Amino acid sequence: MKIEELLSAMEKEAGARPVTMELLSQLDEHAVFEHASNKQWLFSKTAIPNNYKLLMSITAAAALGQENCIKTYVKSALRQGIQKDEIIEALLVARFVKATTVISASVDAMKLLVEEG
């Protein structure tokens, strides 16, 4: 398979060419093939349904603030029949988890405030 074929397959799956993969292909085609291979391997595992993996990907990308990844995963999810309310709920999970990290990162500051009375 050539890089153009791989990018076209990614476009068909996601509804648009992932900008990151398009740019990476111009710098190192092998990295794009490696990424695609890793995804294929991950989605071949069966313990977690692939729709859940995609929702988890949306959640992780959102918690990490990766806008391009969020958009790509959401387009792919919609094309695979995942409902809008499921996607919104995944985004809300990300919001909750991200907010929790703020509280967790503030433990020392909260201890200081408690000690100060």
PDB file of C-alpha atoms in Angstrom:
ATOM      1  CA  MET A   1       0.000   0.000   0.000  1.00  0.00           C
ATOM      2  CA  LYS A   2       1.228   3.480  -0.825  1.00  0.00           C
ATOM      3  CA  ILE A   3       0.916   6.496   1.463  1.00  0.00           C
ATOM      4  CA  GLU A   4      -1.775   8.077  -0.713  1.00  0.00           C
ATOM      5  CA  GLU A   5      -3.897   4.932  -0.400  1.00  0.00           C
ATOM      6  CA  LEU A   6      -3.459   4.904   3.370  1.00  0.00           C
ATOM      7  CA  LEU A   7      -4.422   8.570   3.681  1.00  0.00           C
ATOM      8  CA  SER A   8      -7.463   7.947   1.471  1.00  0.00           C
ATOM      9  CA  ALA A   9      -8.494   5.054   3.733  1.00  0.00           C
ATOM     10  CA  MET A  10      -8.135   7.321   6.761  1.00  0.00           C
ATOM     11  CA  GLU A  11     -10.241   9.937   5.011  1.00  0.00           C
ATOM     12  CA  LYS A  12     -12.950   7.382   4.233  1.00  0.00           C
ATOM     13  CA  GLU A  13     -13.058   6.252   7.858  1.00  0.00           C
ATOM     14  CA  ALA A  14     -13.004   9.720   9.442  1.00  0.00           C
ATOM     15  CA  GLY A  15     -14.846  11.712   6.807  1.00  0.00           C
ATOM     16  CA  ALA A  16     -11.822  13.938   6.253  1.00  0.00           C
ATOM     17  CA  ARG A  17      -8.092  13.504   6.058  1.00  0.00           C
ATOM     18  CA  PRO A  18      -6.532  13.809   9.483  1.00  0.00           C
ATOM     19  CA  VAL A  19      -4.406  16.954   9.219  1.00  0.00           C
ATOM     20  CA  THR A  20      -1.777  15.487  11.510  1.00  0.00           C
ATOM     21  CA  MET A  21      -1.335  12.385   9.363  1.00  0.00           C
ATOM     22  CA  GLU A  22      -1.285  14.448   6.169  1.00  0.00           C
ATOM     23  CA  LEU A  23       1.534  16.608   7.536  1.00  0.00           C
ATOM     24  CA  LEU A  24       3.396  13.675   9.069  1.00  0.00           C
ATOM     25  CA  SER A  25       3.264  11.842   5.742  1.00  0.00           C
ATOM     26  CA  GLN A  26       5.267  14.680   4.209  1.00  0.00           C
ATOM     27  CA  LEU A  27       7.914  14.335   6.900  1.00  0.00           C
ATOM     28  CA  ASP A  28       8.048  10.585   7.541  1.00  0.00           C
ATOM     29  CA  GLU A  29       5.693   8.229   5.703  1.00  0.00           C
ATOM     30  CA  HIS A  30       6.836   5.308   7.826  1.00  0.00           C
ATOM     31  CA  ALA A  31       5.503   7.009  10.960  1.00  0.00           C
ATOM     32  CA  VAL A  32       2.040   7.178   9.380  1.00  0.00           C
ATOM     33  CA  PHE A  33       2.145   3.484   8.492  1.00  0.00           C
ATOM     34  CA  GLU A  34       3.304   2.682  12.033  1.00  0.00           C
ATOM     35  CA  HIS A  35       0.427   4.727  13.485  1.00  0.00           C
ATOM     36  CA  ALA A  36      -2.079   2.939  11.255  1.00  0.00           C
ATOM     37  CA  SER A  37      -0.615  -0.428  12.202  1.00  0.00           C
ATOM     38  CA  ASN A  38      -0.879   0.366  15.906  1.00  0.00           C
ATOM     39  CA  LYS A  39      -4.512   1.400  15.493  1.00  0.00           C
ATOM     40  CA  GLN A  40      -5.325  -1.761  13.543  1.00  0.00           C
ATOM     41  CA  TRP A  41      -3.702  -3.873  16.259  1.00  0.00           C
ATOM     42  CA  LEU A  42      -5.578  -2.058  19.033  1.00  0.00           C
ATOM     43  CA  PHE A  43      -8.941  -2.333  17.309  1.00  0.00           C
ATOM     44  CA  SER A  44      -8.356  -6.049  16.630  1.00  0.00           C
ATOM     45  CA  LYS A  45      -8.475  -6.727  20.387  1.00  0.00           C
ATOM     46  CA  THR A  46     -11.871  -7.944  21.564  1.00  0.00           C
ATOM     47  CA  ALA A  47     -12.143  -7.381  25.330  1.00  0.00           C
ATOM     48  CA  ILE A  48     -13.550  -3.865  24.803  1.00  0.00           C
ATOM     49  CA  PRO A  49     -15.998  -3.222  21.940  1.00  0.00           C
ATOM     50  CA  ASN A  50     -14.590  -0.920  19.258  1.00  0.00           C
ATOM     51  CA  ASN A  51     -17.328   1.675  19.765  1.00  0.00           C
ATOM     52  CA  TYR A  52     -16.241   1.958  23.394  1.00  0.00           C
ATOM     53  CA  LYS A  53     -12.620   2.307  22.314  1.00  0.00           C
ATOM     54  CA  LEU A  54     -13.616   5.149  20.039  1.00  0.00           C
ATOM     55  CA  LEU A  55     -15.560   6.866  22.833  1.00  0.00           C
ATOM     56  CA  MET A  56     -12.556   6.372  25.113  1.00  0.00           C
ATOM     57  CA  SER A  57     -10.368   7.958  22.450  1.00  0.00           C
ATOM     58  CA  ILE A  58     -12.671  10.991  22.328  1.00  0.00           C
ATOM     59  CA  THR A  59     -12.563  11.253  26.113  1.00  0.00           C
ATOM     60  CA  ALA A  60      -8.780  10.982  26.317  1.00  0.00           C
ATOM     61  CA  ALA A  61      -8.216  13.462  23.494  1.00  0.00           C
ATOM     62  CA  ALA A  62     -10.606  15.928  25.123  1.00  0.00           C
ATOM     63  CA  ALA A  63      -8.980  15.573  28.550  1.00  0.00           C
ATOM     64  CA  LEU A  64      -5.601  16.170  26.922  1.00  0.00           C
ATOM     65  CA  GLY A  65      -6.930  19.161  24.973  1.00  0.00           C
ATOM     66  CA  GLN A  66      -6.052  17.733  21.549  1.00  0.00           C
ATOM     67  CA  GLU A  67      -8.517  19.526  19.283  1.00  0.00           C
ATOM     68  CA  ASN A  68      -7.485  17.846  16.018  1.00  0.00           C
ATOM     69  CA  CYS A  69      -7.778  14.399  17.591  1.00  0.00           C
ATOM     70  CA  ILE A  70     -11.166  15.203  19.130  1.00  0.00           C
ATOM     71  CA  LYS A  71     -12.532  16.341  15.773  1.00  0.00           C
ATOM     72  CA  THR A  72     -11.133  13.324  13.933  1.00  0.00           C
ATOM     73  CA  TYR A  73     -12.476  10.846  16.510  1.00  0.00           C
ATOM     74  CA  VAL A  74     -15.905  12.521  16.591  1.00  0.00           C
ATOM     75  CA  LYS A  75     -16.202  12.384  12.789  1.00  0.00           C
ATOM     76  CA  SER A  76     -15.195   8.734  12.848  1.00  0.00           C
ATOM     77  CA  ALA A  77     -17.641   7.978  15.665  1.00  0.00           C
ATOM     78  CA  LEU A  78     -20.531   9.579  13.805  1.00  0.00           C
ATOM     79  CA  ARG A  79     -19.653   7.655  10.635  1.00  0.00           C
ATOM     80  CA  GLN A  80     -19.647   4.429  12.664  1.00  0.00           C
ATOM     81  CA  GLY A  81     -23.105   5.069  14.052  1.00  0.00           C
ATOM     82  CA  ILE A  82     -22.227   6.291  17.520  1.00  0.00           C
ATOM     83  CA  GLN A  83     -25.001   8.589  18.690  1.00  0.00           C
ATOM     84  CA  LYS A  84     -24.508  12.277  19.446  1.00  0.00           C
ATOM     85  CA  ASP A  85     -25.662  11.844  23.038  1.00  0.00           C
ATOM     86  CA  GLU A  86     -22.997   9.154  23.570  1.00  0.00           C
ATOM     87  CA  ILE A  87     -20.318  11.514  22.225  1.00  0.00           C
ATOM     88  CA  ILE A  88     -21.536  14.367  24.429  1.00  0.00           C
ATOM     89  CA  GLU A  89     -21.456  12.063  27.438  1.00  0.00           C
ATOM     90  CA  ALA A  90     -17.877  11.061  26.587  1.00  0.00           C
ATOM     91  CA  LEU A  91     -16.959  14.761  26.466  1.00  0.00           C
ATOM     92  CA  LEU A  92     -18.639  15.298  29.830  1.00  0.00           C
ATOM     93  CA  VAL A  93     -16.615  12.422  31.293  1.00  0.00           C
ATOM     94  CA  ALA A  94     -13.470  14.146  30.004  1.00  0.00           C
ATOM     95  CA  ARG A  95     -14.599  17.413  31.591  1.00  0.00           C
ATOM     96  CA  PHE A  96     -15.166  15.671  34.926  1.00  0.00           C
ATOM     97  CA  VAL A  97     -11.818  13.855  34.840  1.00  0.00           C
ATOM     98  CA  LYS A  98      -9.959  17.019  33.848  1.00  0.00           C
ATOM     99  CA  ALA A  99     -11.628  18.953  36.673  1.00  0.00           C
ATOM    100  CA  THR A 100     -10.647  16.211  39.097  1.00  0.00           C
ATOM    101  CA  THR A 101      -6.999  16.602  38.074  1.00  0.00           C
ATOM    102  CA  VAL A 102      -7.167  20.277  39.039  1.00  0.00           C
ATOM    103  CA  ILE A 103      -8.356  19.346  42.517  1.00  0.00           C
ATOM    104  CA  SER A 104      -5.755  16.582  42.809  1.00  0.00           C
ATOM    105  CA  ALA A 105      -2.974  18.907  41.710  1.00  0.00           C
ATOM    106  CA  SER A 106      -4.066  21.350  44.420  1.00  0.00           C
ATOM    107  CA  VAL A 107      -3.631  19.005  47.392  1.00  0.00           C
ATOM    108  CA  ASP A 108      -0.522  20.749  48.726  1.00  0.00           C
ATOM    109  CA  ALA A 109      -2.149  24.169  48.332  1.00  0.00           C
ATOM    110  CA  MET A 110      -5.284  22.977  50.135  1.00  0.00           C
ATOM    111  CA  LYS A 111      -3.135  21.551  52.967  1.00  0.00           C
ATOM    112  CA  LEU A 112      -1.477  24.945  53.260  1.00  0.00           C
ATOM    113  CA  LEU A 113      -4.855  26.655  53.430  1.00  0.00           C
ATOM    114  CA  VAL A 114      -6.083  24.215  56.099  1.00  0.00           C
ATOM    115  CA  GLU A 115      -2.907  24.757  58.157  1.00  0.00           C
ATOM    116  CA  GLU A 116      -3.309  28.518  57.900  1.00  0.00           C
ATOM    117  CA  GLY A 117      -6.783  28.138  59.354  1.00  0.00           C
TER     118      GLY A 117
END
